[in-house]
GROMACS .gro file of N, CA and C in nm:
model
  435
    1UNK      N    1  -1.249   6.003   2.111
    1UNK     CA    2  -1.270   5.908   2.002
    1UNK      C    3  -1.418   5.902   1.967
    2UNK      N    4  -1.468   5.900   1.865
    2UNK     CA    5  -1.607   5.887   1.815
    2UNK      C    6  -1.624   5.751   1.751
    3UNK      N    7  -1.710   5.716   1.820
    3UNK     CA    8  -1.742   5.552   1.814
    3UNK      C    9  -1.756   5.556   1.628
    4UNK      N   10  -1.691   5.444   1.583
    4UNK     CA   11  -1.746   5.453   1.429
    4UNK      C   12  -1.838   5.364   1.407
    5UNK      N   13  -1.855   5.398   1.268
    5UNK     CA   14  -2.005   5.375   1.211
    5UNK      C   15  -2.074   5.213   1.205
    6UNK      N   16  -2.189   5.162   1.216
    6UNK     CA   17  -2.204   5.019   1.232
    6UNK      C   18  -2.103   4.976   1.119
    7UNK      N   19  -2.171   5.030   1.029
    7UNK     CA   20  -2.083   4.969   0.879
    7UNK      C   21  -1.949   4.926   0.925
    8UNK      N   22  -1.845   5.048   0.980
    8UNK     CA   23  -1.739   5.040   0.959
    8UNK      C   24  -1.701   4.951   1.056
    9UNK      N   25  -1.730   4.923   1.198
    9UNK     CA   26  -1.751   4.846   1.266
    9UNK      C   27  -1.735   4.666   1.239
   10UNK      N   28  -1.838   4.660   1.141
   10UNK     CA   29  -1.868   4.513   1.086
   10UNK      C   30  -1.703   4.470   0.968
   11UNK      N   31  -1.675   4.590   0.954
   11UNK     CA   32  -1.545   4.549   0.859
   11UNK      C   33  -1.423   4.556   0.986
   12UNK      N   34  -1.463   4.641   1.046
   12UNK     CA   35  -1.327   4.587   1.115
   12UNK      C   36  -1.317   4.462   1.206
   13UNK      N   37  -1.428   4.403   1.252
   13UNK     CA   38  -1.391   4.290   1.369
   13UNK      C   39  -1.482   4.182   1.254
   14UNK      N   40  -1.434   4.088   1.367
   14UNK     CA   41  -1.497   3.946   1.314
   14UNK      C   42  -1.640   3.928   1.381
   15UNK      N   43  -1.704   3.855   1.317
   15UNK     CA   44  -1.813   3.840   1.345
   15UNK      C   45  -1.841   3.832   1.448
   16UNK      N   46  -1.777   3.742   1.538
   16UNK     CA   47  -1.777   3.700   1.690
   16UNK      C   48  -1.779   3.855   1.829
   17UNK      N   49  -1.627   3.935   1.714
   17UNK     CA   50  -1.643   4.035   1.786
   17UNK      C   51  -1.736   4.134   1.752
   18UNK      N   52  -1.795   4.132   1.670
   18UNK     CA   53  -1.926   4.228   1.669
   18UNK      C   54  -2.008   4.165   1.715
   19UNK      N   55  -2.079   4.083   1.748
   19UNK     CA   56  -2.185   4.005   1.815
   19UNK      C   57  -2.148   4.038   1.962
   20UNK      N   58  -2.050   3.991   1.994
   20UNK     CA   59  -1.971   4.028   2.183
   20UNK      C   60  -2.025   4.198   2.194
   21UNK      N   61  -1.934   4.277   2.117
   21UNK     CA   62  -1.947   4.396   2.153
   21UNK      C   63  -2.045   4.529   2.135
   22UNK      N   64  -2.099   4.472   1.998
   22UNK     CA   65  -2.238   4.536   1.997
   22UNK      C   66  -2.390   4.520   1.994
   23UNK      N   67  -2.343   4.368   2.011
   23UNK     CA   68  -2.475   4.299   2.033
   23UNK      C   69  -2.512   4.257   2.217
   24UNK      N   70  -2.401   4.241   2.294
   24UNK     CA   71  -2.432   4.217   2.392
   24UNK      C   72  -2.379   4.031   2.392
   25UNK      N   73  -2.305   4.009   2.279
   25UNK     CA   74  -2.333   3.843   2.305
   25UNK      C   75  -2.263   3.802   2.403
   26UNK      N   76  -2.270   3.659   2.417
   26UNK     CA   77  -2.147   3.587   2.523
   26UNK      C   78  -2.060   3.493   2.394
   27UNK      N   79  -1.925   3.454   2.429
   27UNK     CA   80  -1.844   3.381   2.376
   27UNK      C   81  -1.895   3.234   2.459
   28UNK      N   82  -1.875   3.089   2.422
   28UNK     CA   83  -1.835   3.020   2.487
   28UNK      C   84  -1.765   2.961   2.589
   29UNK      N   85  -1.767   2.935   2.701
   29UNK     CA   86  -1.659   2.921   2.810
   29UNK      C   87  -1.543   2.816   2.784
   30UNK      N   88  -1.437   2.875   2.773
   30UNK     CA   89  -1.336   2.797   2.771
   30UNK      C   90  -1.340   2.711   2.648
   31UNK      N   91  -1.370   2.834   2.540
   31UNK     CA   92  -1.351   2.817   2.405
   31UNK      C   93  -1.324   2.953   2.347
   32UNK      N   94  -1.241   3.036   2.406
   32UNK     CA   95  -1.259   3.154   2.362
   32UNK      C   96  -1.090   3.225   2.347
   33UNK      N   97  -1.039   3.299   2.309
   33UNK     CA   98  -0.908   3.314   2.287
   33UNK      C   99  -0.803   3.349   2.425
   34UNK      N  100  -0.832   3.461   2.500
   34UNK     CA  101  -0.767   3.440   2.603
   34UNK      C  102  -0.790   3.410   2.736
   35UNK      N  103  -0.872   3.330   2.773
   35UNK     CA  104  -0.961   3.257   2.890
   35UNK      C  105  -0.814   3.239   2.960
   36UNK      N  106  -0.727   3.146   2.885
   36UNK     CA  107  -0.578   3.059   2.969
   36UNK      C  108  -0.438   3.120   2.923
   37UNK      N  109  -0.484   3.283   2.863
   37UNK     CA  110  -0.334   3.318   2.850
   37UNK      C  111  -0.283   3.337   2.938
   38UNK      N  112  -0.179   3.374   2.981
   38UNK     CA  113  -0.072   3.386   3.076
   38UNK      C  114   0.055   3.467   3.066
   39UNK      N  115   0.089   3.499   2.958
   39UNK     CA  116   0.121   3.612   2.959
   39UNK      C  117   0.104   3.718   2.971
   40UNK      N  118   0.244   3.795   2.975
   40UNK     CA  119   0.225   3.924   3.009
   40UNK      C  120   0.220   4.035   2.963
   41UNK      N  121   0.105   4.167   2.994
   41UNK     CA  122   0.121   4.227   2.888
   41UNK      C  123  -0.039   4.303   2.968
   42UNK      N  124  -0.104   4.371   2.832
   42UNK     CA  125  -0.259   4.444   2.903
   42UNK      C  126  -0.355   4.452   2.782
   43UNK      N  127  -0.452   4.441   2.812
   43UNK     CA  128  -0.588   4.412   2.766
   43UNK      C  129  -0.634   4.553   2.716
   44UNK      N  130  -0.672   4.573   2.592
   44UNK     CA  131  -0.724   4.703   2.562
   44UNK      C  132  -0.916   4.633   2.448
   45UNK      N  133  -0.958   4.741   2.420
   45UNK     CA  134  -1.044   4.760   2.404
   45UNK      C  135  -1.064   4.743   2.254
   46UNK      N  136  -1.123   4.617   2.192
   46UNK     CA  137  -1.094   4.561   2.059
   46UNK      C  138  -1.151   4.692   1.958
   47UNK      N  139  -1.226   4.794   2.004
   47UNK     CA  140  -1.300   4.874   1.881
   47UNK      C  141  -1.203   5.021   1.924
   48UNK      N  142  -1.136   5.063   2.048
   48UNK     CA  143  -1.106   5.174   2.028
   48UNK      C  144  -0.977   5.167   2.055
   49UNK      N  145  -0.945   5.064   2.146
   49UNK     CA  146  -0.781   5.070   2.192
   49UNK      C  147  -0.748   5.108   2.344
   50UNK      N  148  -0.904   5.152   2.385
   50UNK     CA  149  -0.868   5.167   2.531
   50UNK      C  150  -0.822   5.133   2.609
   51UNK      N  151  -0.747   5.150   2.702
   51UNK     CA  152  -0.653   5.034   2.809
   51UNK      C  153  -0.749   5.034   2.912
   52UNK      N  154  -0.777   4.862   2.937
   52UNK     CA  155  -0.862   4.823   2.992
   52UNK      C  156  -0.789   4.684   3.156
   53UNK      N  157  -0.726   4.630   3.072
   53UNK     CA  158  -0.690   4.541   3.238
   53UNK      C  159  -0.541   4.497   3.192
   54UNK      N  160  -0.474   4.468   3.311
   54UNK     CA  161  -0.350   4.448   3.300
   54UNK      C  162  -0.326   4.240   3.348
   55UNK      N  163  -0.269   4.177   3.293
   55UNK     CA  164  -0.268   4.027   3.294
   55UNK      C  165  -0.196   4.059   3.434
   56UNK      N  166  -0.130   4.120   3.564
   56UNK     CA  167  -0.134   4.146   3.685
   56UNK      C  168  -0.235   4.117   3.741
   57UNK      N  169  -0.340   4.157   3.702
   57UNK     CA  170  -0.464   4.191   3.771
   57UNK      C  171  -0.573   4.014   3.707
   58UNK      N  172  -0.507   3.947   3.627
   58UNK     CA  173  -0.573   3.854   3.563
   58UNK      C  174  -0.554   3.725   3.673
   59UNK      N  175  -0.651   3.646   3.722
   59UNK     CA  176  -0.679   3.509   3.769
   59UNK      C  177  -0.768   3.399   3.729
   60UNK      N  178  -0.705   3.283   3.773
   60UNK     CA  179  -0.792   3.148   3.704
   60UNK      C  180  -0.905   3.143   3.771
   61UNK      N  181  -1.035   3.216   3.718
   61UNK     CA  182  -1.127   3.217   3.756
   61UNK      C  183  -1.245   3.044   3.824
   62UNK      N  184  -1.161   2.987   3.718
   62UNK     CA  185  -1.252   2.858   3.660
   62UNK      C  186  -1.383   2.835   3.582
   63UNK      N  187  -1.420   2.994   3.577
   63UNK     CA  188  -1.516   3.017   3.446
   63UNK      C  189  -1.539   2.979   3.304
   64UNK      N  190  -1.381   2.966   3.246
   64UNK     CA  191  -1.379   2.994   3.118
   64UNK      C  192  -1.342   3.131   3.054
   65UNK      N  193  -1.376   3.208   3.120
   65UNK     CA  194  -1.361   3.318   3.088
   65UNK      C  195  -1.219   3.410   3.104
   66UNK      N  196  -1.149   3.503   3.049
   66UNK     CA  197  -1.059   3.618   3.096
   66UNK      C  198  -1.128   3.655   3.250
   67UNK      N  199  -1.061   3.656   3.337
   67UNK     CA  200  -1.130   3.712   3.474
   67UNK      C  201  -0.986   3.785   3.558
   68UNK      N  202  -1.070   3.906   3.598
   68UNK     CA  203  -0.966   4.005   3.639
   68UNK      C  204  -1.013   4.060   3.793
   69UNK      N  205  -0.898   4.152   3.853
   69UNK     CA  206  -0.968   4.149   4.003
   69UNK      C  207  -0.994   4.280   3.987
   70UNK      N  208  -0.963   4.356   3.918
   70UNK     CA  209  -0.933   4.530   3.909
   70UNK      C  210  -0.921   4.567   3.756
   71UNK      N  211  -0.957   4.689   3.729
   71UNK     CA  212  -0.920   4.723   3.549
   71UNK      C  213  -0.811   4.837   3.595
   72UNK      N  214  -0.690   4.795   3.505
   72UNK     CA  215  -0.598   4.927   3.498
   72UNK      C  216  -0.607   5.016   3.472
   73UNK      N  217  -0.745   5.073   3.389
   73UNK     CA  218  -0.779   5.194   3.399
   73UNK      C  219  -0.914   5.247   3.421
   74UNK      N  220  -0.926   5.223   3.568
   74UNK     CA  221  -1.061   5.262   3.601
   74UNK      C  222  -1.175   5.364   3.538
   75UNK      N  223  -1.099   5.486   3.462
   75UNK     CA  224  -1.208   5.538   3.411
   75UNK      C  225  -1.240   5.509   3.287
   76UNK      N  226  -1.207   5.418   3.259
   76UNK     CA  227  -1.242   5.346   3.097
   76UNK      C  228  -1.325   5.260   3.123
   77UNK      N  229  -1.344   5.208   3.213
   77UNK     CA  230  -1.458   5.086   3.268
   77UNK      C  231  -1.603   5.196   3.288
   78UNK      N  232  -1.672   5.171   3.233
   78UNK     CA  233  -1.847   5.172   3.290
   78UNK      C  234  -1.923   5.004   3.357
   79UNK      N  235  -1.985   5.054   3.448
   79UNK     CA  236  -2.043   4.942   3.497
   79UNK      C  237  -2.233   5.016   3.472
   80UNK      N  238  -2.319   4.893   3.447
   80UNK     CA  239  -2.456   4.925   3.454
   80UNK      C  240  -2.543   4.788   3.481
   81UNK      N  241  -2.606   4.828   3.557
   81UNK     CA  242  -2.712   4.709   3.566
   81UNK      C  243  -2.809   4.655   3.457
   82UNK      N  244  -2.785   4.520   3.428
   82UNK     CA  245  -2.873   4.524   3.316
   82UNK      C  246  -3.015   4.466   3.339
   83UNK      N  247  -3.137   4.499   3.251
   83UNK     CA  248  -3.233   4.493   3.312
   83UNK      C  249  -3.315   4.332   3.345
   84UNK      N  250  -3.441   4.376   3.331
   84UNK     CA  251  -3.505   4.263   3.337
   84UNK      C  252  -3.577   4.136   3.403
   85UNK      N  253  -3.648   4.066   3.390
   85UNK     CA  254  -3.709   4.017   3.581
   85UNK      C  255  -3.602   3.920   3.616
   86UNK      N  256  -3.576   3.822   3.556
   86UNK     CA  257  -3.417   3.759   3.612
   86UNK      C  258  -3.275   3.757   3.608
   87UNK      N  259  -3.298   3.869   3.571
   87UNK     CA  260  -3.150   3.928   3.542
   87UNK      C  261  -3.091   4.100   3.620
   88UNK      N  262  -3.029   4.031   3.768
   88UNK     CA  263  -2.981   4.146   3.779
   88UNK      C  264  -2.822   4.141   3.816
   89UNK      N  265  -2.777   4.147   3.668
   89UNK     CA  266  -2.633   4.146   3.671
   89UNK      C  267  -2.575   4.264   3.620
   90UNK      N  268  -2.447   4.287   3.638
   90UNK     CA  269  -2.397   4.390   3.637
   90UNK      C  270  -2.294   4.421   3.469
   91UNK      N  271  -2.330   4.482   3.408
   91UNK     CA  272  -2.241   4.469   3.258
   91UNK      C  273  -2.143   4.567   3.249
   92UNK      N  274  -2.005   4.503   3.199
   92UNK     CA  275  -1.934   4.588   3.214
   92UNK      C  276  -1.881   4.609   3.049
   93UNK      N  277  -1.913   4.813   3.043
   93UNK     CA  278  -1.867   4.836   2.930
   93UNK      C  279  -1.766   4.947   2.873
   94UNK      N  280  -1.654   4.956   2.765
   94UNK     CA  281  -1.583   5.051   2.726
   94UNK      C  282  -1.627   5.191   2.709
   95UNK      N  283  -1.560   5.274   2.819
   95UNK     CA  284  -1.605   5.406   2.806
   95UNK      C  285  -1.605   5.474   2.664
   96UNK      N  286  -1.534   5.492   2.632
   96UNK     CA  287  -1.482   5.527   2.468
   96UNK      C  288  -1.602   5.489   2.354
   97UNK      N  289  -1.545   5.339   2.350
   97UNK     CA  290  -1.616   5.289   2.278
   97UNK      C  291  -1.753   5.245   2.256
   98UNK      N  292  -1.813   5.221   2.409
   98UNK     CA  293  -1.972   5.159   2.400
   98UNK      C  294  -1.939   5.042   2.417
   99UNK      N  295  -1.817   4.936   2.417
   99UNK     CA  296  -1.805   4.795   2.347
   99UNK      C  297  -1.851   4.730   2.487
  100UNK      N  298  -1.990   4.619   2.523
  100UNK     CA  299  -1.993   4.528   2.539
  100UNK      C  300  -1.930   4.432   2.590
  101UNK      N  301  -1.846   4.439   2.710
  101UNK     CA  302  -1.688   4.316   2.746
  101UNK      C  303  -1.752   4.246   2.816
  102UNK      N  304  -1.863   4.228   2.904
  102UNK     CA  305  -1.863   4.097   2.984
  102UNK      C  306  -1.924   4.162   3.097
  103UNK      N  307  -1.906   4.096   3.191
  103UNK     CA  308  -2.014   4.137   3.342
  103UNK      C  309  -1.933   4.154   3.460
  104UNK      N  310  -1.970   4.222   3.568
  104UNK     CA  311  -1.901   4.226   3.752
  104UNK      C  312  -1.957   4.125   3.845
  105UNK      N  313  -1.871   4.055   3.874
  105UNK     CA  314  -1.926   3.955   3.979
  105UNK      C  315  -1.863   3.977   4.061
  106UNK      N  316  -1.914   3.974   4.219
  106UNK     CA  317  -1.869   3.989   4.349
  106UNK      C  318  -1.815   3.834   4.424
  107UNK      N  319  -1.753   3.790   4.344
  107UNK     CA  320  -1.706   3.672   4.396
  107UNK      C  321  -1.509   3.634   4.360
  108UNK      N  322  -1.473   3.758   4.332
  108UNK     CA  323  -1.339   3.765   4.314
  108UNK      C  324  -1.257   3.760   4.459
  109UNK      N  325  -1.097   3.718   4.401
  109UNK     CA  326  -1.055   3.728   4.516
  109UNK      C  327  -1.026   3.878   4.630
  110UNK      N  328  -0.970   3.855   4.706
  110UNK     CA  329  -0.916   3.980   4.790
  110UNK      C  330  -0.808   4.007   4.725
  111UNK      N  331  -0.750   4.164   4.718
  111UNK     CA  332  -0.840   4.285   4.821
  111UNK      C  333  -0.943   4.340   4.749
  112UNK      N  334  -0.973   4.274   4.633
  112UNK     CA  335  -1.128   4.385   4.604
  112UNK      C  336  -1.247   4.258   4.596
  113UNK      N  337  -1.235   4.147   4.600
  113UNK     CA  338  -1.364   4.066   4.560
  113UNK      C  339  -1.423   4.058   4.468
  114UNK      N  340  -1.401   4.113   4.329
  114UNK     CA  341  -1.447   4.182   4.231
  114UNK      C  342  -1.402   4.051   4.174
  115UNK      N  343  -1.469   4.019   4.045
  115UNK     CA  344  -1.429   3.923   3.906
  115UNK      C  345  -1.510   3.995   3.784
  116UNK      N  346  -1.408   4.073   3.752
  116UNK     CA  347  -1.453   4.110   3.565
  116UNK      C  348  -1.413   3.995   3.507
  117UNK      N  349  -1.517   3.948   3.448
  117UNK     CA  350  -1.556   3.834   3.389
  117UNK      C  351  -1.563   3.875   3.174
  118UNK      N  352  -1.442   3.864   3.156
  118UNK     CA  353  -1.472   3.917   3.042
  118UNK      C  354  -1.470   3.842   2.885
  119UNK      N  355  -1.504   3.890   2.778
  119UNK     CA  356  -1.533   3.815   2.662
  119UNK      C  357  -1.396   3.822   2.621
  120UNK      N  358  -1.318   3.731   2.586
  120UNK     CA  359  -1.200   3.746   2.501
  120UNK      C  360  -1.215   3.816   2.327
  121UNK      N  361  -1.348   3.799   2.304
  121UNK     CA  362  -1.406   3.889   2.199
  121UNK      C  363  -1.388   4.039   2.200
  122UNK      N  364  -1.414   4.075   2.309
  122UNK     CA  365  -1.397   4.265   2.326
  122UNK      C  366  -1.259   4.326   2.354
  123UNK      N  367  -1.162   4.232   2.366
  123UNK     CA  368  -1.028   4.267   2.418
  123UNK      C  369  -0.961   4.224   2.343
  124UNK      N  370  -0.808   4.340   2.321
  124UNK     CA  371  -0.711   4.297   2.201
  124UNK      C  372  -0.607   4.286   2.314
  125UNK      N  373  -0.480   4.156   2.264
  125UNK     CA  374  -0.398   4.112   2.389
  125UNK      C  375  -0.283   4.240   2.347
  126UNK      N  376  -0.203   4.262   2.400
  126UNK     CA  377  -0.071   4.341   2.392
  126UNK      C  378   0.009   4.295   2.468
  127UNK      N  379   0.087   4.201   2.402
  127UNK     CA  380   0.174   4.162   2.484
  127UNK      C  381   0.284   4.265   2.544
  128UNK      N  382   0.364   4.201   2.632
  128UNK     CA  383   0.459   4.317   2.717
  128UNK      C  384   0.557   4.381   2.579
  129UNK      N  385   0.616   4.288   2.523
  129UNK     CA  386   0.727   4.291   2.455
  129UNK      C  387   0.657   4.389   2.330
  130UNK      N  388   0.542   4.410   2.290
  130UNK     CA  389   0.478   4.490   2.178
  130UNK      C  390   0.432   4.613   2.258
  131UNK      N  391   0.442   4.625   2.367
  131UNK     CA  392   0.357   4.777   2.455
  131UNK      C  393   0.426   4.890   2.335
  132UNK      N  394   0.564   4.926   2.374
  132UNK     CA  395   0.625   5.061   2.347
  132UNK      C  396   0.584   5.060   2.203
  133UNK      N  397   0.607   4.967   2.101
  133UNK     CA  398   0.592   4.984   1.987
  133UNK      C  399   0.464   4.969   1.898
  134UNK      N  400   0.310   4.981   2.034
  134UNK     CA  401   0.219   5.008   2.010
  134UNK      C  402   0.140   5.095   2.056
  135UNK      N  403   0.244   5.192   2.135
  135UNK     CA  404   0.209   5.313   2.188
  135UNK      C  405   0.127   5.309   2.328
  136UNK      N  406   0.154   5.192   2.368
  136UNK     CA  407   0.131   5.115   2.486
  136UNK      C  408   0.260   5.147   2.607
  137UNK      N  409   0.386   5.190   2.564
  137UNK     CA  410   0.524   5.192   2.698
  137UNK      C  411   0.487   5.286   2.806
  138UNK      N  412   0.369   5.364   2.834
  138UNK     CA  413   0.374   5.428   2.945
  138UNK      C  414   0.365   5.300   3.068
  139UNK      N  415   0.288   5.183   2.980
  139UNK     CA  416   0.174   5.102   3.086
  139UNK      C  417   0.360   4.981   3.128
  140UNK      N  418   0.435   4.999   3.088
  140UNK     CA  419   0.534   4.911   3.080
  140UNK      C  420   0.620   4.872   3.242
  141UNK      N  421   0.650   5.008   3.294
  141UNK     CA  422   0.640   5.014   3.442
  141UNK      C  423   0.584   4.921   3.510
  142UNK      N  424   0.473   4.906   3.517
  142UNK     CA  425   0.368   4.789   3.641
  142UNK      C  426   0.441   4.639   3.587
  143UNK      N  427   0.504   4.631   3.490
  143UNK     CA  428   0.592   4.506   3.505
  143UNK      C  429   0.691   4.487   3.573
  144UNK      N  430   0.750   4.576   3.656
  144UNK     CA  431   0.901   4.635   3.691
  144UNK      C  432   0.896   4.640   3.856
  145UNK      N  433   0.846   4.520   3.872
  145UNK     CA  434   0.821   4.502   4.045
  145UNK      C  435   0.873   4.375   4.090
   0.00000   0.00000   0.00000
């Protein structure tokens, strides 16, 4: 996929989500779209579609935030340190796309400790019941436990 153009970019998302994903912004805590969803279904990547975390893998952080223990598809996740003298946190971003989702915190539960802490801005929901007919039914399985 070839990341598209700022232009085209700014027409496709909302403001919020271009600020989240190519600006680096933060959303509000626990003002943000899926902080308290609960359904089921998987998290993809608002600019390319990448499959990014599965609501399995999703817990009540108490952040505010979408917070996950694991991404369903590990090689779509980049992690990088971001810089700076008080800031050494960890940003986590869409391989594909470049997009900006949020940060790694080591304070998740077991078995990984991990909390992707993410913007409900950078992620499009898919619910279970829309997977197959969004070209999403391979991921449909990990419901089937």
């Amino acid at each position: 996929m070839e990341r598209p153009s700022d232009e085209e970019l700014k027409k496709k998302l909302t403001p919020k989500q271009y600020e989240v994903t190519q600006k680096k912004g933060t959303e509000p805590a626990f003002r943000n779209e899926y902080w308290d969803n609960e359904e089921e279904g998987i998290y993809v990547d608002v600019v390319s579609g990448e499959v990014l975390f599965s609501s399995k893998d999703k817990f009540k952080s108490g952040s505010g935030w979408p917070s996950f223990s694991k991404p369903l598809e590990e090689e779509n996740i980049v992690t990088q340190k971001e810089g700076g003298l008080f800031d050494n946190r960890t940003e986590v971003v869409s391989k594909q796309a470049g997009s900006h989702l949020g940060h790694l915190f080591d304070d998740g539960p077991q078995p990984t400790g991990k909390r992707y802490c993410m913007n409900s801005a950078g992620l499009r929901f898919i619910p279970k019941e829309d997977m197959e007919e969004e070209s999403y039914g391979e991921y449909l399985d990990i419901f089937e436990e």
